Amino acid sequence: AQTVTQSQPEMSVQEAETVTLSCTYDTSESNYYLFWYKQPPSRQMILVIRQEAYKQQNATENRFSVNFQKAAKSFSLKISDSQLGDTAMYFCAFIKAAGNKLTFGGGTRVLVKP
Amino acid sequence: SAVISQKPSRDICQRGTSLTIQCQVDSQVTMMFWYRQQPGQSLTLIATANQGSEATYESGFVIDKFPISRPNLTFSTLTVSNMSPEDSSIYLCSVEPSGRDEQYFGPGTRLTVT
């Protein structure tokens, strides 16, 4: 079974600065995908970024980028130039290739301060 | 991605009653999923609903408590039966567009059981 761990329950950052969220996972699968989802107070889960395990290049989406370390089973999210609208819960998630069960971490609450 | 709607968006119900939550997607999808998010917690998969077959339930969730229908490729319902206050949660549906190995979520239904 897969497990996903987010060790930071809460983080705060000043507007326009950078924050990095940690995620580690445990799996015996060799082919899988990792995701970061954002859940603002509206509770809508929004897919932020996706990483394929077979790709060495780290994924980026505008101000969001990941640091994927496959050997260490680590998958951190960096939010650059933080904006007030980035305030939300962030969940790291894992799915094995051709599987259908998303396994989520416990979440990290991010507060962007003006 | 996909546009997903859920009804109702929130409800307050009395214990012992049942509530049916609807999930509608704007395109045909093979895989639909139902998740539960208890207060302050992460998401847990309840079941996977494929059109034309019985839903597959995760450990700890049973059909008598959470019956699911999947009458076509754009619609599913989840019923929370014989509710107790412990069922107070956000219930989210998600879909996996074919071949993408990623899931998109509906806006969720906030259920409070008194």
mmCIF file of C-alpha atoms in Angstrom:
data_model
loop_
_atom_site.group_PDB
_atom_site.id
_atom_site.type_symbol
_atom_site.label_atom_id
_atom_site.label_comp_id
_atom_site.label_asym_id
_atom_site.label_seq_id
_atom_site.Cartn_x
_atom_site.Cartn_y
_atom_site.Cartn_z
ATOM 1 C CA ALA A 1 0.000 0.000 0.000
ATOM 2 C CA GLN A 2 1.068 3.529 -0.691
ATOM 3 C CA THR A 3 1.454 6.217 1.951
ATOM 4 C CA VAL A 4 1.875 9.962 1.519
ATOM 5 C CA THR A 5 3.191 12.175 4.312
ATOM 6 C CA GLN A 6 3.114 15.940 4.610
ATOM 7 C CA SER A 7 5.083 16.942 7.679
ATOM 8 C CA GLN A 8 4.124 20.621 7.772
ATOM 9 C CA PRO A 9 0.567 21.153 9.039
ATOM 10 C CA GLU A 10 0.700 24.907 8.502
ATOM 11 C CA MET A 11 2.929 27.503 6.883
ATOM 12 C CA SER A 12 2.726 31.238 6.444
ATOM 13 C CA VAL A 13 4.447 33.433 3.872
ATOM 14 C CA GLN A 14 4.515 37.108 3.040
ATOM 15 C CA GLU A 15 2.953 38.187 -0.206
ATOM 16 C CA ALA A 16 5.450 38.078 -3.119
ATOM 17 C CA GLU A 17 7.800 35.723 -1.287
ATOM 18 C CA THR A 18 8.465 32.023 -1.856
ATOM 19 C CA VAL A 19 7.279 29.050 0.176
ATOM 20 C CA THR A 20 8.169 25.374 -0.169
ATOM 21 C CA LEU A 21 5.881 22.549 0.931
ATOM 22 C CA SER A 22 7.281 19.106 1.690
ATOM 23 C CA CYS A 23 5.871 15.727 0.731
ATOM 24 C CA THR A 24 7.316 12.248 1.050
ATOM 25 C CA TYR A 25 5.768 9.020 -0.119
ATOM 26 C CA ASP A 26 6.339 5.329 0.143
ATOM 27 C CA THR A 27 5.633 2.862 -2.633
ATOM 28 C CA SER A 28 6.989 -0.261 -4.254
ATOM 29 C CA GLU A 29 5.604 0.792 -7.636
ATOM 30 C CA SER A 30 8.030 1.860 -10.337
ATOM 31 C CA ASN A 31 5.577 3.722 -12.536
ATOM 32 C CA TYR A 32 3.332 6.294 -10.930
ATOM 33 C CA TYR A 33 2.210 9.909 -10.870
ATOM 34 C CA LEU A 34 2.373 12.569 -8.197
ATOM 35 C CA PHE A 35 0.149 15.603 -7.831
ATOM 36 C CA TRP A 36 -0.360 18.714 -5.796
ATOM 37 C CA TYR A 37 -3.947 19.809 -5.261
ATOM 38 C CA LYS A 38 -5.099 23.108 -3.820
ATOM 39 C CA GLN A 39 -8.265 23.413 -1.739
ATOM 40 C CA PRO A 40 -9.237 27.019 -0.982
ATOM 41 C CA PRO A 41 -11.974 27.839 1.553
ATOM 42 C CA SER A 42 -14.531 27.295 -1.203
ATOM 43 C CA ARG A 43 -13.515 23.597 -0.784
ATOM 44 C CA GLN A 44 -13.103 23.010 -4.551
ATOM 45 C CA MET A 45 -10.125 20.716 -5.141
ATOM 46 C CA ILE A 46 -7.956 22.192 -7.885
ATOM 47 C CA LEU A 47 -5.186 20.282 -9.628
ATOM 48 C CA VAL A 48 -2.089 22.462 -9.422
ATOM 49 C CA ILE A 49 0.679 20.356 -10.906
ATOM 50 C CA ARG A 50 1.466 16.832 -12.031
ATOM 51 C CA GLN A 51 4.711 14.850 -12.187
ATOM 52 C CA GLU A 52 5.281 11.586 -14.003
ATOM 53 C CA ALA A 53 7.702 9.324 -12.125
ATOM 54 C CA TYR A 54 9.500 8.318 -15.320
ATOM 55 C CA LYS A 55 10.402 11.942 -16.093
ATOM 56 C CA GLN A 56 13.563 13.339 -14.546
ATOM 57 C CA GLN A 57 12.643 16.912 -15.394
ATOM 58 C CA ASN A 58 10.737 18.701 -12.673
ATOM 59 C CA ALA A 59 7.282 19.945 -13.615
ATOM 60 C CA THR A 60 6.460 23.653 -13.598
ATOM 61 C CA GLU A 61 3.176 25.519 -13.975
ATOM 62 C CA ASN A 62 3.599 29.289 -13.909
ATOM 63 C CA ARG A 63 4.529 30.190 -10.300
ATOM 64 C CA PHE A 64 4.342 26.572 -9.132
ATOM 65 C CA SER A 65 7.229 24.143 -9.475
ATOM 66 C CA VAL A 66 8.195 20.843 -7.948
ATOM 67 C CA ASN A 67 11.414 19.238 -6.797
ATOM 68 C CA PHE A 68 10.998 15.543 -7.508
ATOM 69 C CA GLN A 69 13.630 13.279 -5.966
ATOM 70 C CA LYS A 70 12.643 9.752 -6.954
ATOM 71 C CA ALA A 71 15.344 7.921 -5.009
ATOM 72 C CA ALA A 72 14.489 9.809 -1.865
ATOM 73 C CA LYS A 73 10.745 9.526 -2.574
ATOM 74 C CA SER A 74 10.361 13.224 -2.070
ATOM 75 C CA PHE A 75 8.071 15.611 -3.943
ATOM 76 C CA SER A 76 8.112 19.213 -2.735
ATOM 77 C CA LEU A 77 6.101 22.133 -4.106
ATOM 78 C CA LYS A 78 7.521 25.621 -4.443
ATOM 79 C CA ILE A 79 5.173 28.574 -4.743
ATOM 80 C CA SER A 80 6.990 31.643 -6.042
ATOM 81 C CA ASP A 81 5.785 35.241 -5.852
ATOM 82 C CA SER A 82 3.026 34.192 -3.428
ATOM 83 C CA GLN A 83 -0.333 35.862 -3.882
ATOM 84 C CA LEU A 84 -3.220 36.286 -1.454
ATOM 85 C CA GLY A 85 -5.247 33.905 -3.606
ATOM 86 C CA ASP A 86 -2.745 31.135 -2.874
ATOM 87 C CA THR A 87 -4.114 30.896 0.667
ATOM 88 C CA ALA A 88 -5.496 27.345 0.836
ATOM 89 C CA MET A 89 -4.922 23.782 1.943
ATOM 90 C CA TYR A 90 -2.443 21.972 -0.266
ATOM 91 C CA PHE A 91 -2.559 18.213 -0.643
ATOM 92 C CA CYS A 92 0.110 15.973 -2.109
ATOM 93 C CA ALA A 93 -1.302 12.884 -3.827
ATOM 94 C CA PHE A 94 -0.067 9.655 -5.421
ATOM 95 C CA ILE A 95 -1.551 7.324 -7.993
ATOM 96 C CA LYS A 96 0.051 4.291 -9.565
ATOM 97 C CA ALA A 97 0.064 4.078 -13.346
ATOM 98 C CA ALA A 98 -3.177 2.609 -14.690
ATOM 99 C CA GLY A 99 -4.524 2.589 -11.165
ATOM 100 C CA ASN A 100 -7.492 4.607 -10.016
ATOM 101 C CA LYS A 101 -7.008 5.235 -6.333
ATOM 102 C CA LEU A 102 -5.578 8.593 -5.360
ATOM 103 C CA THR A 103 -3.796 8.464 -2.017
ATOM 104 C CA PHE A 104 -3.605 11.839 -0.310
ATOM 105 C CA GLY A 105 -1.288 13.286 2.285
ATOM 106 C CA GLY A 106 -2.679 14.986 5.355
ATOM 107 C CA GLY A 107 -2.426 18.461 3.863
ATOM 108 C CA THR A 108 -0.549 21.688 4.584
ATOM 109 C CA ARG A 109 -2.410 24.893 5.285
ATOM 110 C CA VAL A 110 -0.753 27.875 3.585
ATOM 111 C CA LEU A 111 -1.546 31.405 4.691
ATOM 112 C CA VAL A 112 -0.299 34.268 2.521
ATOM 113 C CA LYS A 113 -0.026 37.484 4.499
ATOM 114 C CA PRO A 114 -0.274 40.942 2.915
ATOM 115 C CA SER B 1 -10.059 18.889 -17.742
ATOM 116 C CA ALA B 2 -13.781 18.447 -17.084
ATOM 117 C CA VAL B 3 -16.556 20.584 -15.635
ATOM 118 C CA ILE B 4 -18.197 18.798 -12.741
ATOM 119 C CA SER B 5 -21.231 19.860 -10.737
ATOM 120 C CA GLN B 6 -22.671 18.440 -7.542
ATOM 121 C CA LYS B 7 -26.069 18.792 -5.933
ATOM 122 C CA PRO B 8 -26.792 19.776 -3.254
ATOM 123 C CA SER B 9 -23.866 22.002 -2.365
ATOM 124 C CA ARG B 10 -24.719 21.667 1.314
ATOM 125 C CA ASP B 11 -27.408 20.183 3.492
ATOM 126 C CA ILE B 12 -28.322 19.770 7.127
ATOM 127 C CA CYS B 13 -30.023 16.461 7.866
ATOM 128 C CA GLN B 14 -31.455 14.685 10.854
ATOM 129 C CA ARG B 15 -29.945 11.468 12.107
ATOM 130 C CA GLY B 16 -31.561 8.328 10.760
ATOM 131 C CA THR B 17 -32.430 9.886 7.402
ATOM 132 C CA SER B 18 -30.731 9.450 4.021
ATOM 133 C CA LEU B 19 -29.349 11.937 1.526
ATOM 134 C CA THR B 20 -28.585 11.389 -2.143
ATOM 135 C CA ILE B 21 -25.816 13.457 -3.704
ATOM 136 C CA GLN B 22 -25.678 13.919 -7.454
ATOM 137 C CA CYS B 23 -22.592 14.343 -9.600
ATOM 138 C CA GLN B 24 -22.811 15.513 -13.209
ATOM 139 C CA VAL B 25 -19.892 15.879 -15.631
ATOM 140 C CA ASP B 26 -19.899 17.723 -18.959
ATOM 141 C CA SER B 27 -18.253 14.920 -20.930
ATOM 142 C CA GLN B 28 -18.378 11.144 -21.011
ATOM 143 C CA VAL B 29 -15.960 9.505 -18.605
ATOM 144 C CA THR B 30 -15.376 5.884 -17.731
ATOM 145 C CA MET B 31 -14.179 6.333 -14.178
ATOM 146 C CA MET B 32 -15.992 8.283 -11.472
ATOM 147 C CA PHE B 33 -15.017 8.317 -7.821
ATOM 148 C CA TRP B 34 -16.546 9.320 -4.502
ATOM 149 C CA TYR B 35 -14.438 10.684 -1.652
ATOM 150 C CA ARG B 36 -15.167 11.704 1.912
ATOM 151 C CA GLN B 37 -13.369 14.530 3.690
ATOM 152 C CA GLN B 38 -14.080 14.585 7.396
ATOM 153 C CA PRO B 39 -13.682 17.917 9.229
ATOM 154 C CA GLY B 40 -10.064 19.054 9.201
ATOM 155 C CA GLN B 41 -8.935 15.863 7.487
ATOM 156 C CA SER B 42 -7.656 14.719 4.134
ATOM 157 C CA LEU B 43 -9.663 12.916 1.461
ATOM 158 C CA THR B 44 -10.478 9.231 1.658
ATOM 159 C CA LEU B 45 -11.775 7.220 -1.279
ATOM 160 C CA ILE B 46 -15.179 5.672 -0.651
ATOM 161 C CA ALA B 47 -15.720 3.841 -3.914
ATOM 162 C CA THR B 48 -15.070 3.724 -7.641
ATOM 163 C CA ALA B 49 -18.117 3.810 -9.926
ATOM 164 C CA ASN B 50 -17.875 2.457 -13.456
ATOM 165 C CA GLN B 51 -20.831 2.615 -15.789
ATOM 166 C CA GLY B 52 -22.500 -0.735 -16.256
ATOM 167 C CA SER B 53 -20.961 -2.468 -13.262
ATOM 168 C CA GLU B 54 -21.251 -2.527 -9.505
ATOM 169 C CA ALA B 55 -19.271 0.055 -7.608
ATOM 170 C CA THR B 56 -16.040 -1.057 -5.966
ATOM 171 C CA TYR B 57 -15.821 -0.057 -2.311
ATOM 172 C CA GLU B 58 -12.722 0.633 -0.279
ATOM 173 C CA SER B 59 -12.056 -1.012 3.040
ATOM 174 C CA GLY B 60 -14.284 0.434 5.727
ATOM 175 C CA PHE B 61 -17.081 1.447 3.358
ATOM 176 C CA VAL B 62 -20.058 -0.786 2.536
ATOM 177 C CA ILE B 63 -22.787 -0.683 -0.058
ATOM 178 C CA ASP B 64 -25.617 -0.707 2.474
ATOM 179 C CA LYS B 65 -24.339 2.538 3.981
ATOM 180 C CA PHE B 66 -23.157 4.232 0.770
ATOM 181 C CA PRO B 67 -25.140 2.903 -2.206
ATOM 182 C CA ILE B 68 -23.927 4.291 -5.522
ATOM 183 C CA SER B 69 -25.577 4.469 -8.912
ATOM 184 C CA ARG B 70 -23.888 5.046 -12.275
ATOM 185 C CA PRO B 71 -26.627 4.992 -14.898
ATOM 186 C CA ASN B 72 -24.576 6.555 -17.711
ATOM 187 C CA LEU B 73 -21.179 7.982 -18.577
ATOM 188 C CA THR B 74 -21.890 11.518 -17.291
ATOM 189 C CA PHE B 75 -23.780 10.974 -14.035
ATOM 190 C CA SER B 76 -23.501 9.260 -10.667
ATOM 191 C CA THR B 77 -25.195 9.414 -7.290
ATOM 192 C CA LEU B 78 -23.985 8.614 -3.799
ATOM 193 C CA THR B 79 -26.502 7.996 -1.021
ATOM 194 C CA VAL B 80 -25.522 8.356 2.613
ATOM 195 C CA SER B 81 -27.964 6.107 4.444
ATOM 196 C CA ASN B 82 -29.214 6.052 8.024
ATOM 197 C CA MET B 83 -27.072 9.040 8.851
ATOM 198 C CA SER B 84 -25.402 9.749 12.175
ATOM 199 C CA PRO B 85 -23.413 12.820 13.263
ATOM 200 C CA GLU B 86 -20.216 10.917 12.348
ATOM 201 C CA ASP B 87 -21.271 11.173 8.707
ATOM 202 C CA SER B 88 -20.878 14.950 8.818
ATOM 203 C CA SER B 89 -18.274 15.542 6.121
ATOM 204 C CA ILE B 90 -17.637 16.979 2.707
ATOM 205 C CA TYR B 91 -18.419 14.467 -0.014
ATOM 206 C CA LEU B 92 -16.648 14.967 -3.325
ATOM 207 C CA CYS B 93 -16.952 13.247 -6.648
ATOM 208 C CA SER B 94 -14.125 13.116 -9.124
ATOM 209 C CA VAL B 95 -13.605 11.903 -12.666
ATOM 210 C CA GLU B 96 -10.652 10.556 -14.568
ATOM 211 C CA PRO B 97 -10.679 11.477 -18.252
ATOM 212 C CA SER B 98 -9.669 8.367 -20.125
ATOM 213 C CA GLY B 99 -5.959 7.703 -20.277
ATOM 214 C CA ARG B 100 -4.929 10.699 -18.230
ATOM 215 C CA ASP B 101 -4.167 9.073 -14.849
ATOM 216 C CA GLU B 102 -5.316 12.237 -13.120
ATOM 217 C CA GLN B 103 -8.568 13.205 -11.465
ATOM 218 C CA TYR B 104 -10.682 16.337 -11.469
ATOM 219 C CA PHE B 105 -13.019 17.117 -8.620
ATOM 220 C CA GLY B 106 -16.487 18.500 -8.228
ATOM 221 C CA PRO B 107 -17.160 21.361 -5.813
ATOM 222 C CA GLY B 108 -18.186 19.030 -3.003
ATOM 223 C CA THR B 109 -21.283 18.626 -0.844
ATOM 224 C CA ARG B 110 -21.044 19.741 2.761
ATOM 225 C CA LEU B 111 -23.223 17.486 4.895
ATOM 226 C CA THR B 112 -24.076 18.209 8.515
ATOM 227 C CA VAL B 113 -26.011 15.614 10.489
ATOM 228 C CA THR B 114 -27.747 16.740 13.660
#
